[in-house]
Coordinates of C-alpha atoms in Angstrom, one line a residue:
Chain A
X257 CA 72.9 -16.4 -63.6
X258 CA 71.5 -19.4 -62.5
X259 CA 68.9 -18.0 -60.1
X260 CA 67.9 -15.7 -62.8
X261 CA 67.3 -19.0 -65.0
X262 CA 65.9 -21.0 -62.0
X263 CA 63.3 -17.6 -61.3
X264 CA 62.8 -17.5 -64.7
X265 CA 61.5 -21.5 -64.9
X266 CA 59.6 -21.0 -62.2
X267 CA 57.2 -18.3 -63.9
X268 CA 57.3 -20.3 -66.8
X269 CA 55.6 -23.1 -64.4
X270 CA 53.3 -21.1 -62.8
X271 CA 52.1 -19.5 -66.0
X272 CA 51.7 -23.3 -67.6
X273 CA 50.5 -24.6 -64.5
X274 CA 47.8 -21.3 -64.5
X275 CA 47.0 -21.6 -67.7
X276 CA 46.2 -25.5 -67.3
X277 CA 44.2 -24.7 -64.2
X278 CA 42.0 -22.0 -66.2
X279 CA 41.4 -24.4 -69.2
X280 CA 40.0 -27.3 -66.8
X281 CA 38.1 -24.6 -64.6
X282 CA 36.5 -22.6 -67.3
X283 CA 35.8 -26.0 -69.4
X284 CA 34.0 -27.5 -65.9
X285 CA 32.4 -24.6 -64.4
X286 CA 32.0 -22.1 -66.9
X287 CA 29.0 -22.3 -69.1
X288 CA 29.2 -19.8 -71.0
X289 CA 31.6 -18.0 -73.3
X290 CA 33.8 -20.4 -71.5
X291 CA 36.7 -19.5 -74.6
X292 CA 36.1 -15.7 -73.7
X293 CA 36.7 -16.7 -69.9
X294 CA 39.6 -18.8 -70.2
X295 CA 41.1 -16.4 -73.0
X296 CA 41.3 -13.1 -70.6
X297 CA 42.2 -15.4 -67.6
X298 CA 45.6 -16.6 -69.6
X299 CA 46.2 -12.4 -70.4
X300 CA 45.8 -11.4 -67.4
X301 CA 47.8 -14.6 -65.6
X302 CA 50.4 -13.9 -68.0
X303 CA 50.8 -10.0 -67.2
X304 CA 50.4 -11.0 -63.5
X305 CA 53.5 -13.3 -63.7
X306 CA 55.9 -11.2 -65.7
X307 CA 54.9 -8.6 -63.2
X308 CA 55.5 -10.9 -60.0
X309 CA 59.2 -11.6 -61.2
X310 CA 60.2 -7.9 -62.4
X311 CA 59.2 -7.0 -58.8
X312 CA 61.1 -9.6 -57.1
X313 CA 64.2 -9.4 -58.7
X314 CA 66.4 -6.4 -57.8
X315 CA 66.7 -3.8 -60.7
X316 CA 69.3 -1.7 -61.1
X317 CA 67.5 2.1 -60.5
X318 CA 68.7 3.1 -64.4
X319 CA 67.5 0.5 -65.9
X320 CA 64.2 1.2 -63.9
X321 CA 64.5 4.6 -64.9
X322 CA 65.1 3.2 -68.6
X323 CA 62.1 1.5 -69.3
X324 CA 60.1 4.5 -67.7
X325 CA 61.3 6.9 -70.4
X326 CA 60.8 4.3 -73.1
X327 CA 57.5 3.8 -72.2
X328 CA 56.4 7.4 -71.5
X329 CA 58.2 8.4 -75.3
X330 CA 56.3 5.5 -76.7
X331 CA 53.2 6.8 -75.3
X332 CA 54.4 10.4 -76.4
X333 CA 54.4 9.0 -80.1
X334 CA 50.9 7.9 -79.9
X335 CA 50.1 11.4 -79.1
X336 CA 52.4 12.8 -82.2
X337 CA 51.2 10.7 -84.4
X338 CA 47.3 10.8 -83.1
X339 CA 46.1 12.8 -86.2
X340 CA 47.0 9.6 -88.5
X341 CA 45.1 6.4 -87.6
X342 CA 46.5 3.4 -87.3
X343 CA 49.9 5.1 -88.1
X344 CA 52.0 4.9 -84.5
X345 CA 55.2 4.6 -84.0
X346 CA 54.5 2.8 -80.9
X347 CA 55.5 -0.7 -81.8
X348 CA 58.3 0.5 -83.3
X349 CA 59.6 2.4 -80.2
X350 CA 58.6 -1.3 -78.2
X351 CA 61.1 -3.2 -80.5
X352 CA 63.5 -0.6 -80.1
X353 CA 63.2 -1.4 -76.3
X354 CA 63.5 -4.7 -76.1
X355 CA 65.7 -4.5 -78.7
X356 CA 68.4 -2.4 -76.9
X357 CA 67.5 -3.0 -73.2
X358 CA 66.6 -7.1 -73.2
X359 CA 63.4 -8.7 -73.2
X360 CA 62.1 -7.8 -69.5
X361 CA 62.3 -4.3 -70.5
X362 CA 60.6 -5.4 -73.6
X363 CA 57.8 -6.9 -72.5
X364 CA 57.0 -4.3 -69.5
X365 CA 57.3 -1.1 -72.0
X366 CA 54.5 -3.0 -74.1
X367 CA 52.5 -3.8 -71.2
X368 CA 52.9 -0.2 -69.9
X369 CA 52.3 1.3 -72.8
X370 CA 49.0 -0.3 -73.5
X371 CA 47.8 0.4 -70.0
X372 CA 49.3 4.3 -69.7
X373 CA 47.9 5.4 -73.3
X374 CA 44.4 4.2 -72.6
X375 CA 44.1 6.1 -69.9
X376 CA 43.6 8.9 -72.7
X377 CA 42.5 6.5 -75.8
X378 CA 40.3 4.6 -73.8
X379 CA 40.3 1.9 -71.1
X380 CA 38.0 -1.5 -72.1
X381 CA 38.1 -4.9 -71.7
X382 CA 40.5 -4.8 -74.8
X383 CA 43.5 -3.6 -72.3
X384 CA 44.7 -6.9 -71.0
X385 CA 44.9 -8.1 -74.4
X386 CA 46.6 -4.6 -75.8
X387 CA 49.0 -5.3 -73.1
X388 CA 50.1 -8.8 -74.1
X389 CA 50.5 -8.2 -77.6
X390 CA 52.5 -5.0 -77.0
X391 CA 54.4 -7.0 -74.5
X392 CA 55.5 -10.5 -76.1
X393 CA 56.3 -8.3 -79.7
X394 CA 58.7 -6.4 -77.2
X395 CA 59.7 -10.0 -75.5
X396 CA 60.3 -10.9 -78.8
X397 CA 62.4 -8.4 -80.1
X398 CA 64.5 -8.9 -77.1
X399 CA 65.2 -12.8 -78.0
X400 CA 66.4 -12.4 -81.2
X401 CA 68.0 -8.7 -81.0
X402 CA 71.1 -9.8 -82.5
X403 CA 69.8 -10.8 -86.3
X404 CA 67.6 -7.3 -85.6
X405 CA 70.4 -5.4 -84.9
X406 CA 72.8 -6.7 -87.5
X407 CA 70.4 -6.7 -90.7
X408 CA 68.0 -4.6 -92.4
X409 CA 66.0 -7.4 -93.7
X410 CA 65.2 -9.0 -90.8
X411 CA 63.9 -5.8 -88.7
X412 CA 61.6 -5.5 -91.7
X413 CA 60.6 -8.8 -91.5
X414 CA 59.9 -8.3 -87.7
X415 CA 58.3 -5.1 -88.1
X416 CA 55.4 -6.9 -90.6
X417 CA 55.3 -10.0 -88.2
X418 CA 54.5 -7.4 -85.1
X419 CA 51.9 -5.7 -86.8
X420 CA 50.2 -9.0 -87.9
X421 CA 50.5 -10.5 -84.3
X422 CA 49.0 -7.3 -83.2
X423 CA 45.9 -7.5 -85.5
X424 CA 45.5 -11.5 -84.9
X425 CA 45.3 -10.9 -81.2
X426 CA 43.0 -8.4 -81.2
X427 CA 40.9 -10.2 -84.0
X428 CA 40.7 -13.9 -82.4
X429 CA 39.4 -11.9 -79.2
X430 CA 36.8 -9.8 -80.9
X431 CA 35.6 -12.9 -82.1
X432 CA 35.6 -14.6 -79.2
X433 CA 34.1 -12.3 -77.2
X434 CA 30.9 -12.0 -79.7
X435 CA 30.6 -15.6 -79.9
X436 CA 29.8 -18.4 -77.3
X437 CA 32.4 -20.9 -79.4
X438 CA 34.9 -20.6 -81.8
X439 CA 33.3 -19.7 -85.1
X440 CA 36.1 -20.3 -88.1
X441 CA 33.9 -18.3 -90.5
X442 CA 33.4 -15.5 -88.2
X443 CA 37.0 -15.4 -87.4
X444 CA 37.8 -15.6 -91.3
X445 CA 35.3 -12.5 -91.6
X446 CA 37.2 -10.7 -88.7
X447 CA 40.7 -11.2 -90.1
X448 CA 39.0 -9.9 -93.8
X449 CA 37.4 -6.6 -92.0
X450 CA 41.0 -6.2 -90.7
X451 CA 43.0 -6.7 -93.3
X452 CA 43.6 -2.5 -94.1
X453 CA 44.5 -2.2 -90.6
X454 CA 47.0 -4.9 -90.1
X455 CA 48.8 -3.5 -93.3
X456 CA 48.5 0.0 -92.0
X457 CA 49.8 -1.4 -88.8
X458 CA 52.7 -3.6 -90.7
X459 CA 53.3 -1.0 -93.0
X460 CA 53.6 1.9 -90.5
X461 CA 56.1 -0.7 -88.2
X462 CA 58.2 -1.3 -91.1
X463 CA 58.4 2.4 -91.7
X464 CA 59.3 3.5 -88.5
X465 CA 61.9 0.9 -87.8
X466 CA 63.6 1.5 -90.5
X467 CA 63.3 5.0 -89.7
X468 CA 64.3 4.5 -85.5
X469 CA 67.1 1.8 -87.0
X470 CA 69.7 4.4 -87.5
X471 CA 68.6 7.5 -85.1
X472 CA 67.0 6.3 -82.4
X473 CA 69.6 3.0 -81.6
X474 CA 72.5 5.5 -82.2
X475 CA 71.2 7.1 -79.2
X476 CA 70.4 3.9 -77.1
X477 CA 73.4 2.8 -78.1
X478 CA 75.4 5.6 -76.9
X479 CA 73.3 5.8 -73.3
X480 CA 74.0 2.2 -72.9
X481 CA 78.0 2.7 -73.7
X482 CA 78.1 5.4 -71.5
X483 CA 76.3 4.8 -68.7
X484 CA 76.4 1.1 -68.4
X485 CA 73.4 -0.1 -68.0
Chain B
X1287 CA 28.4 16.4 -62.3
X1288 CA 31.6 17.3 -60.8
X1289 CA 30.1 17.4 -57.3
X1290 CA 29.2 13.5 -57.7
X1291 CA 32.2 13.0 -59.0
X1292 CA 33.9 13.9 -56.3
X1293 CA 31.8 12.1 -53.9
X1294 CA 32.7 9.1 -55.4
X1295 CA 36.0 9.5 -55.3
X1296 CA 36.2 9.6 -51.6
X1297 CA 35.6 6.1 -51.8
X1298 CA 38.2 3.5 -51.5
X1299 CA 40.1 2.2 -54.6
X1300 CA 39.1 -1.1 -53.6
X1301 CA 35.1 -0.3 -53.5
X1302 CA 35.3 0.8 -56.9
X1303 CA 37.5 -1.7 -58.7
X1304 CA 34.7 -4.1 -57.1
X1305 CA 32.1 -2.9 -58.5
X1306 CA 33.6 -2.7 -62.2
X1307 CA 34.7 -6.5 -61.6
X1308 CA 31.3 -7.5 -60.8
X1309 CA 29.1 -5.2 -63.6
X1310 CA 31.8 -5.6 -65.9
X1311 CA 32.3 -9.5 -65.2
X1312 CA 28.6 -10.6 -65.4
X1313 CA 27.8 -8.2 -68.8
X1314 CA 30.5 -9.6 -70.5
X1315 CA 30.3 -13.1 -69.8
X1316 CA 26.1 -13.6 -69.9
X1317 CA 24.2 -13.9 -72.9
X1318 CA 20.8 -12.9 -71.7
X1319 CA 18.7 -9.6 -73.2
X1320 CA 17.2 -8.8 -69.8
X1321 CA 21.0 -8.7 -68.0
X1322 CA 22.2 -6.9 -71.3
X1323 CA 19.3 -4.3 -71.3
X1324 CA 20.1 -3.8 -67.6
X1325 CA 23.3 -3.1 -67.9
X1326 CA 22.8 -0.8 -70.6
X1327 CA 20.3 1.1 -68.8
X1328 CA 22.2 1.6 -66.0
X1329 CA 25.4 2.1 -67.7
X1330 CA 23.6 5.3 -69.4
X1331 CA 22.0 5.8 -65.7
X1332 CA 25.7 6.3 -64.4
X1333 CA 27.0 8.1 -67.1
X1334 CA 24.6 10.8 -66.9
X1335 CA 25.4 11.2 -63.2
X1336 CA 28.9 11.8 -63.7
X1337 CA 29.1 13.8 -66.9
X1338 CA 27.5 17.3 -67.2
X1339 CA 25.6 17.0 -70.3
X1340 CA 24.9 14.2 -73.0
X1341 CA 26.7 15.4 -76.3
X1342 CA 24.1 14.6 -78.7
X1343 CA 26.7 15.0 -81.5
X1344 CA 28.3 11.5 -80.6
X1345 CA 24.8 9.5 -80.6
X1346 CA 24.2 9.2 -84.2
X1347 CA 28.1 7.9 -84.6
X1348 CA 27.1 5.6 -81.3
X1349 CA 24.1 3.8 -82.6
X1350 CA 25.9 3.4 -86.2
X1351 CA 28.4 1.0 -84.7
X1352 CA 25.9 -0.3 -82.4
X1353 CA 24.2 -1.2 -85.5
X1354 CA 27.1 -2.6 -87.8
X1355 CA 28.0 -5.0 -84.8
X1356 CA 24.4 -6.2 -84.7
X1357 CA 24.3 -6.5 -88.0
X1358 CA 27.8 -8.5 -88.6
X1359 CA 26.5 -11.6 -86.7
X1360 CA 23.8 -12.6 -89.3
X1361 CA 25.5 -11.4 -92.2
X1362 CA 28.4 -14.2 -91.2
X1363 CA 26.6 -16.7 -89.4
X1364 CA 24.1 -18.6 -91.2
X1365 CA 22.8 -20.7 -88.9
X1366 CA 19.5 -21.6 -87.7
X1367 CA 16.2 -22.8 -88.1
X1368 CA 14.2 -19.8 -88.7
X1369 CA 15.1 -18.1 -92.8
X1370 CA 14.1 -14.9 -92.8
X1371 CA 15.4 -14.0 -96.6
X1372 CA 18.2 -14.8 -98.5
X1373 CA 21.1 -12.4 -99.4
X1374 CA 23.3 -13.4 -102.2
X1375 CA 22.4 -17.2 -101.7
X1376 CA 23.2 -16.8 -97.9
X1377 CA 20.6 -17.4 -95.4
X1378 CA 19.8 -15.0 -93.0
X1379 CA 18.2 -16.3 -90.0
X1380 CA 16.2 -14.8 -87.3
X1381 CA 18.2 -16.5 -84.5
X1382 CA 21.4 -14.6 -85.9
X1383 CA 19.7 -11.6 -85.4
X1384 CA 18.6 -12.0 -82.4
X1385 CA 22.0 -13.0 -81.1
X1386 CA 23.4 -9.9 -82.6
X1387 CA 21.2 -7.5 -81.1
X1388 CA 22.2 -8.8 -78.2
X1389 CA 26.1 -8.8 -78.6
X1390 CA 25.4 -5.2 -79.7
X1391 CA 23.4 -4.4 -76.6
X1392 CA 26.4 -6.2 -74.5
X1393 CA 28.8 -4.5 -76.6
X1394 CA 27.5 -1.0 -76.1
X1395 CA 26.6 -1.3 -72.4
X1396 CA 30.2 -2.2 -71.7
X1397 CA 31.5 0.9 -73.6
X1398 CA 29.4 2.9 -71.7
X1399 CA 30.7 1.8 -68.8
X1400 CA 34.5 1.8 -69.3
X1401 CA 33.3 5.8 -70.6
X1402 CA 31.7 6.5 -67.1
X1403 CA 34.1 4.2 -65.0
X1404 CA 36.9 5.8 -66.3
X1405 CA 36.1 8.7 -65.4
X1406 CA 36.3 8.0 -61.7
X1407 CA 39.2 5.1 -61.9
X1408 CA 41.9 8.4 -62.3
X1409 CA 45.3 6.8 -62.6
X1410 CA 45.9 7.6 -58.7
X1411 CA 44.0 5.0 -58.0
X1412 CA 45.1 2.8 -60.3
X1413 CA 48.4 3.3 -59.1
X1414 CA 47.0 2.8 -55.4
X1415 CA 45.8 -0.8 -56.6
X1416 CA 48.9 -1.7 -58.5
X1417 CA 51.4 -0.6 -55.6
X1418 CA 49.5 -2.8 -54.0
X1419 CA 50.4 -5.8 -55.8
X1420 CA 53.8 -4.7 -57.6
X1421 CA 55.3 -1.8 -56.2
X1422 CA 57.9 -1.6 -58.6
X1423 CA 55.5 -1.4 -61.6
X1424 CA 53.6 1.2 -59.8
X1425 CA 56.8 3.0 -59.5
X1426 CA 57.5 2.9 -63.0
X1427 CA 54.0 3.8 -64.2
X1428 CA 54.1 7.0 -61.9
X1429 CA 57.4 8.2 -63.2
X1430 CA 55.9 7.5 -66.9
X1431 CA 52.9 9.6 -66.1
X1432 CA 54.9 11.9 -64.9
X1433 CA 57.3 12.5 -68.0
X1434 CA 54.4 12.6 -70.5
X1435 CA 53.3 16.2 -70.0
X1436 CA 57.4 17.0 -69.7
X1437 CA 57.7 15.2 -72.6
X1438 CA 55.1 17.1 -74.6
X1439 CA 56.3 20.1 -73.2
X1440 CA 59.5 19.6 -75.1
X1441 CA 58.1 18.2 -78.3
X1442 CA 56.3 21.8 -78.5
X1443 CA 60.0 23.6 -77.4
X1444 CA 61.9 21.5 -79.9
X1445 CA 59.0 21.8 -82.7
X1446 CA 58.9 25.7 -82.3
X1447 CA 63.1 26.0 -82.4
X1448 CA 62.5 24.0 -85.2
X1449 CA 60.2 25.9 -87.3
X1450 CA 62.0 28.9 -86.1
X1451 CA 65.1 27.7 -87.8
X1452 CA 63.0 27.3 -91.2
X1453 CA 63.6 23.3 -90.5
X1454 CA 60.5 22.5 -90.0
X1455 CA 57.9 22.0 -92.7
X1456 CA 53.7 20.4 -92.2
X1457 CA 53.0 20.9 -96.2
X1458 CA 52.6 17.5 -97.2
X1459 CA 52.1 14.1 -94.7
X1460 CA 55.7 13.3 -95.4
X1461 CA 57.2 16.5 -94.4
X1462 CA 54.7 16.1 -91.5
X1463 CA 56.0 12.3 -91.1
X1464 CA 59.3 13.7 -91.1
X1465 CA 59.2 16.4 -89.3
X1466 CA 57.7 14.4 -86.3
X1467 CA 60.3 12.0 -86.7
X1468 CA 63.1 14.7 -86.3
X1469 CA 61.7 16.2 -82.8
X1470 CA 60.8 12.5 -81.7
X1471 CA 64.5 11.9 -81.4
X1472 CA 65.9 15.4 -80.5
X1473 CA 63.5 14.9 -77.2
X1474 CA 64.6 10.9 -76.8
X1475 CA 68.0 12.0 -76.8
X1476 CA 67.5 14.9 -74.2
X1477 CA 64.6 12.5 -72.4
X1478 CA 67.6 9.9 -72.2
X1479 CA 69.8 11.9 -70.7
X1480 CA 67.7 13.9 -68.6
X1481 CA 66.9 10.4 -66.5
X1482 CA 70.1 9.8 -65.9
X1483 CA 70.1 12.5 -63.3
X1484 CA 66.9 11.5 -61.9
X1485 CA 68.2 8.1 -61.8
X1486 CA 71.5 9.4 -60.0
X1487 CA 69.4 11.6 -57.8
X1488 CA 67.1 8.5 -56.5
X1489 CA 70.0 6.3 -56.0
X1490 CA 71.6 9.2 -54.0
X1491 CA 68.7 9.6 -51.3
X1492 CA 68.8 5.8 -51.0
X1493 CA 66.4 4.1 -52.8
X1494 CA 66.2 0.3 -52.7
X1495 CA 67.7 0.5 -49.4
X1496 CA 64.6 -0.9 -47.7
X1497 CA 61.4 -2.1 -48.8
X1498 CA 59.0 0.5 -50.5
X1499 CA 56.5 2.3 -48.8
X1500 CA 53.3 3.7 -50.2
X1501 CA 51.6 6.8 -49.3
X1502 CA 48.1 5.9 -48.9
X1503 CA 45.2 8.7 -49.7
X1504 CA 42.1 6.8 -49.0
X1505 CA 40.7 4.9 -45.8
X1506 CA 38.9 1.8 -46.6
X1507 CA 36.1 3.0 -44.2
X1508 CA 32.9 1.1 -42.8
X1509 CA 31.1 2.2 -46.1
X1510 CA 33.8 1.0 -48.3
X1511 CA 33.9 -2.9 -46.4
X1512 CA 29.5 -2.8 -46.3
X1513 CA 29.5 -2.0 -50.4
X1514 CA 32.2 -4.2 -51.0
X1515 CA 31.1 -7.2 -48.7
X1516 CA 27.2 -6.4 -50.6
X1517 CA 29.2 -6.8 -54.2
X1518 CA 30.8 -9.4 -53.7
X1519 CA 27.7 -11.3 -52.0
X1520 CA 25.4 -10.6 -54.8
X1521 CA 28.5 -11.0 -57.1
X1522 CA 29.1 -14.8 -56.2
X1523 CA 25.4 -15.2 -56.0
X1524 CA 25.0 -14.6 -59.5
X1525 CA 27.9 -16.5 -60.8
X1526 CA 26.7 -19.6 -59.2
X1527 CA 23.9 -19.2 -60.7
X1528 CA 24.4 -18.5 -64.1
X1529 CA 26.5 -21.3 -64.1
X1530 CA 23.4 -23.3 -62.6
X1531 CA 22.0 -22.4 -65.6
X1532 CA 19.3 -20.4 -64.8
X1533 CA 19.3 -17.4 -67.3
X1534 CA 21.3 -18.9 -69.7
X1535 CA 19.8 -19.1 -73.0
X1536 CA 20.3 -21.3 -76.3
X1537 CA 20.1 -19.1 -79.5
X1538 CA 20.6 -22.1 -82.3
X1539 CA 18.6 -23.8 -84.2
X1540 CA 15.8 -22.3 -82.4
X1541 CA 16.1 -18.9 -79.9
X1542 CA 14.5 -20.6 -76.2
X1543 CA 12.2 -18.0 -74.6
X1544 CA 13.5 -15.4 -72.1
X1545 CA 14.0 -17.6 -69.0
X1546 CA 11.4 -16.0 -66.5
X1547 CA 11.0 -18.2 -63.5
X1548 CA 11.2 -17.5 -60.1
X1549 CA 15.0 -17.7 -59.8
X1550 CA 16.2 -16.0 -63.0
X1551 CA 13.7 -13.2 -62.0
X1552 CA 16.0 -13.0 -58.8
X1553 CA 19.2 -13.4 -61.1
X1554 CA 18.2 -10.0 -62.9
X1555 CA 17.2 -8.3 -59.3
X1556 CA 20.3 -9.3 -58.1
X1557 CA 21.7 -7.8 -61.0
X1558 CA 20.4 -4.8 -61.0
X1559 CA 20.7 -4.6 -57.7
X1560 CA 24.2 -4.4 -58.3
X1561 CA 24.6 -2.2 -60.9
X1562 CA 22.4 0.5 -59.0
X1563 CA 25.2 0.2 -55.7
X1564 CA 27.3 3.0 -56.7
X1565 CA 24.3 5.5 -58.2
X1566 CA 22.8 4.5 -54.5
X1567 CA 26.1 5.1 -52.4
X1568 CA 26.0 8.9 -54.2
X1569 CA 22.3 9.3 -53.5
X1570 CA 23.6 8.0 -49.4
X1571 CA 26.8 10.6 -49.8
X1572 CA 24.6 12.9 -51.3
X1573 CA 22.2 13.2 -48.6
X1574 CA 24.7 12.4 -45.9
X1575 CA 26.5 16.2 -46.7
X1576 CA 23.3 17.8 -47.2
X1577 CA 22.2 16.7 -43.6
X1578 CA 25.3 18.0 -42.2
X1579 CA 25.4 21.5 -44.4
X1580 CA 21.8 21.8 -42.8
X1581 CA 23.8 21.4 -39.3

C-alpha cells in the first residue's frame, strides 16, 4: 500500500515537475502559439505518465482483461449509437468503469477509448485531448465512487458535470489552437456555439447513467463478487 | 492507390510517425500563408496518391466549414487597424480576415492530412509504436481491437433473437433508445463473462511470467534511418528558425508583409521539402520494383 502511494507521488511529481518545465520552455523558446504548445505538451505528458505507472506496476491478468472489455464495449456503444449525434453512451460506460473497477481502470478506458474509436471516427490533433477528458471524468468517477454508487442524485450531478468538462476541454483548445493568445471573447463565443452540444452531451450522460445505474452495475457487480477482482 | 499504399507500408513505423510529427508539428504551430498553402497543397498532393478517386460529393460540405472557420475569426475578433464595414455596430477588420483565412487554410491542411495519414498509420503500427513504449497498454489496445468486431458480431445475434422474439421494436427513437439499451447489456453481460476464460486461459500458458516480447513485422532498414535522419534534420532546422523569427508574422493592428528574405525563402523550401519526403520515397519504391519487374 505504501509503494503504491509512494509510485503514485512520484507521477504526481513528474507530471508537476513536466508541466513546470513545458510552461518555462514554451514561454522562452516558443514564439508562437506558445499556449497551443504548452497546452498539448501537458496532454500528452499527462497520458505519458498514467501510462508509465500502469505499465510498471504488476496487474492482475483479469483486471487487465477488465478494462479491455470495458473499453472495447464503450467503443461498441459509439457504434450503436452512431446514427444519433452527440448521443453516446460512451461516458456513461467510462463512469461506470472507474466507478466499479477504481480510478486506474478509469482513466485508461477513457484514454483508450478516445484513441481506439478514432481510429474509425477520425484521428486529429483533437486525440490527446479526447483522451484526457475521457480519462480524468473516468479518474474522477473512481475517486468519489462511493456518493455515485449510493445516490441517484449525485450520479446525475456527475453525469451533467462530465459532459460539461468534456465540452470545456475541447472548447478552451479549439480556441487555443486558432488563436496566438488567449482570447476571452473568442473563448466566450466558443462556449456559446457549444452550448447545444454540451447539453446534448450532459443530457445524453444523465440518461444513460441512470439507465446503466441499475443494469449495467448489477452485472459489474456481480463479475466483481464472483470473480474477485 | 492501393499499390502505393502498400508501398508505403513497408516502411518502418518509426519513418512514418516522423514524418507526421514534423508536417503535423510545423502546420500547426506556424502562422505563416506560404507554410499553410504548402501544407495544404501537399496534403491534397498525398491524399490523391493514396486514395483512388476524389469524391467530389464531400467538397462542397469541405469548403463550407473551411469557410465558417474563416469566417468566425472576424465576426468575434474586432481588432485592428484596418475597418472594412461594420456589422451590427461591430467592426470588421481586414487583419481578422486575413488571420482567419489562414487558420482555415491551417485548419483544413491538417484535416487532410490526419485523412491521408490515417490511412497508412493502420492500428498495427500503432500498436508497434506503443509496445514500444508501454507494452501493457499495447496489450490491452490489441485485445480491445480485437473484441470489437466479436462484439458487434453479438450485438447483431442478440438484436436478431431479439426481434425474433417480437421484443424488439425501432418505431420511435425511444423504442430505438431502448431497444439498444437492452442488447447493450445482454452482450456486457456475456462480454463479461466471456473474458474471464480468456483471462483464465492467458494466466494458464503463463503470462506475466517473464518480461513481454513483441513480434516485430517491420525492419527499420537503411531507407527508413536516411528518411528519418533527413526529417529530423530539416525538422530541427526549421524549428530553430521559426523560433529565430524568421517567418513569423504579426497580424494586429496592422498585417506585416509575407516575410520573403533569403532565409524565410529557405524556411518554406525546407518545408516543402519535407512535406514532399514521403510522395518522393513512393516515386524511389515505385521505380525501385519497376527496375526489378523489368529484371
Amino acid at each position: 500500500m505504501r509503494q503504491t502511494r509512494k509510485k503514485a507521488m512520484i507521477s504526481i511529481m513528474i507530471l508537476l515537475f513536466g508541466s513546470i518545465l513545458l510552461l518555462v520552455l514554451g514561454a522562452a523558446v516558443f514564439r508562437e502559439k506558445r499556449y497551443a504548445w504548452i497546452s498539448l505538451g501537458i496532454a500528452v505528458l499527462s497520458c505519458a505518465v498514467m501510462l508509465h505507472s500502469f505499465d510498471r506496476r504488476h496487474t492482475h491478468i483479469r483486471r487487465l482483461v477488465f478494462v479491455a472489455v470495458m473499453t472495447a464495449l464503450s467503443v461498441a456503444g459509439r457504434f450503436l449509437f452512431a446514427m444519433i449525434p452527440a448521443f453516446k453512451p460512451v461516458t456513461a460506460v467510462i463512469v461506470m468503469t472507474g466507478m466499479y473497477f477504481g480510478t486506474e481502470a478509469g482513466f485508461l478506458c477513457g484514454a483508450f477509448t478516445a484513441v481506439l474509436s478514432n481510429f474509425y471516427f477520425g484521428q486529429g490533433p483533437w486525440t490527446p485531448f479526447q483522451m484526457v477528458s475521457f480519462g480524468v471524468i473516468g479518474l474522477l468517477a473512481g475517486v468519489c465512487h462511493k456518493p455515485l454508487k449510493a445516490s441517484r442524485i449525485a450520479l446525475v450531478c456527475y453525469g451533467i458535470f462530465a459532459g460539461a468538462f468534456y465540452s470545456l476541454i475541447m472548447d478552451v483548445w479549439t480556441v487555443l489552437w486558432s488563436q496566438a493568445a488567449f482570447e476571452p471573447d473568442l473563448y466566450a463565443a466558443a462556449i456559446l456555439a457549444a452550448t447545444p452540444f454540451t447539453l446534448l452531451y450532459a443530457i445524453s450522460n444523465v440518461i444513460f447513467l441512470l439507465l446503466m445505474r441499475k443494469t449495467l452495475g448489477a452485472r459489474l457487480q456481480r463479475v466483481i463478487t464472483k470473480y474477485g477482482v | 492507390m492501393q499499390e502505393n499504399k502498400r508501398l508505403l507500408m513497408r516502411l518502418h513505423p518509426i519513418t512514418t510517425f516522423c514524418y507526421m510529427m514534423a508536417v503535423l508539428g510545423i502546420a500547426m504551430f506556424c502562422v505563416n500563408p506560404v507554410m499553410q498553402g504548402c501544407s495544404l497543397i501537399c496534403a491534397c498532393i498525398f491524399l490523391r496518391m493514396l486514395s483512388e478517386r476524389i469524391v467530389w460529393r464531400r467538397v462542397p460540405a469541405f469548403v463550407l466549414f473551411f469557410a465558417v472557420i474563416a469566417a468566425i475569426n472576424p465576426l468575434f475578433y474586432h481588432n485592428g487597424a484596418t475597418v472594412l464595414f461594420y456589422l451590427n455596430g461591430n467592426r470588421i477588420t481586414l487583419e481578422a480576415v486575413r488571420y482567419g483565412i489562414c487558420t482555415a487554410c491551417m485548419f483544413g491542411g491538417v484535416f487532410l492530412w490526419c485523412r491521408s495519414l490515417s490511412q497508412i498509420f493502420s492500428s498495427d503500427r500503432i500498436l508497434c509504436l506503443l509496445g514500444a513504449v508501454s507494452p501493457k497498454a499495447s496489450l490491452v489496445c490489441s485485445m480491445t481491437l480485437r473484441f470489437l468486431p466479436m462484439y458487434a458480431r453479438q450485438m447483431e445475434k442478440t438484436k436478431e433473437q431479439q426481434r425474433l422474439l417480437g421484443l424488439y421494436r425501432e418505431n420511435t427513437l425511444i423504442d430505438r433508445i431502448r431497444g439498444s439499451m437492452k442488447v447493450f447489456a445482454a452482450v456486457t453481460t456475456w462480454a463479461l463473462e466471456h473474458s474471464m476464460h480468456t483471462a483464465d486461459s492467458m494466466q494458464a500458458r503463463g503470462y506475466g511470467v517473464c518480461r513481454r516480447t513483441q513480434y516485430r513485422r517491420w525492419r527499420f532498414g537503411r531507407m527508413d534511418a536516411a528518411l528519418c535522419s533527413w526529417l529530423l534534420l530539416l525538422f530541427i532546422a526549421i524549428v530553430i528558425e521559426i523560433n529565430r523569427g524568421s517567418v513569423s508574422m504579426r497580424f494586429y493592428p496592422v498585417t506585416d508583409a509575407i516575410p520573403l528574405g533569403a532565409e524565410s525563402l529557405l524556411v518554406y523550401l525546407c518545408y516543402a521539402a519535407v512535406c514532399f519526403t514521403l510522395p518522393a520515397a513512393l516515386c524511389v519504391l515505385r521505380f525501385r520494383r519497376m527496375m526489378r519487374e523489368r529484371e
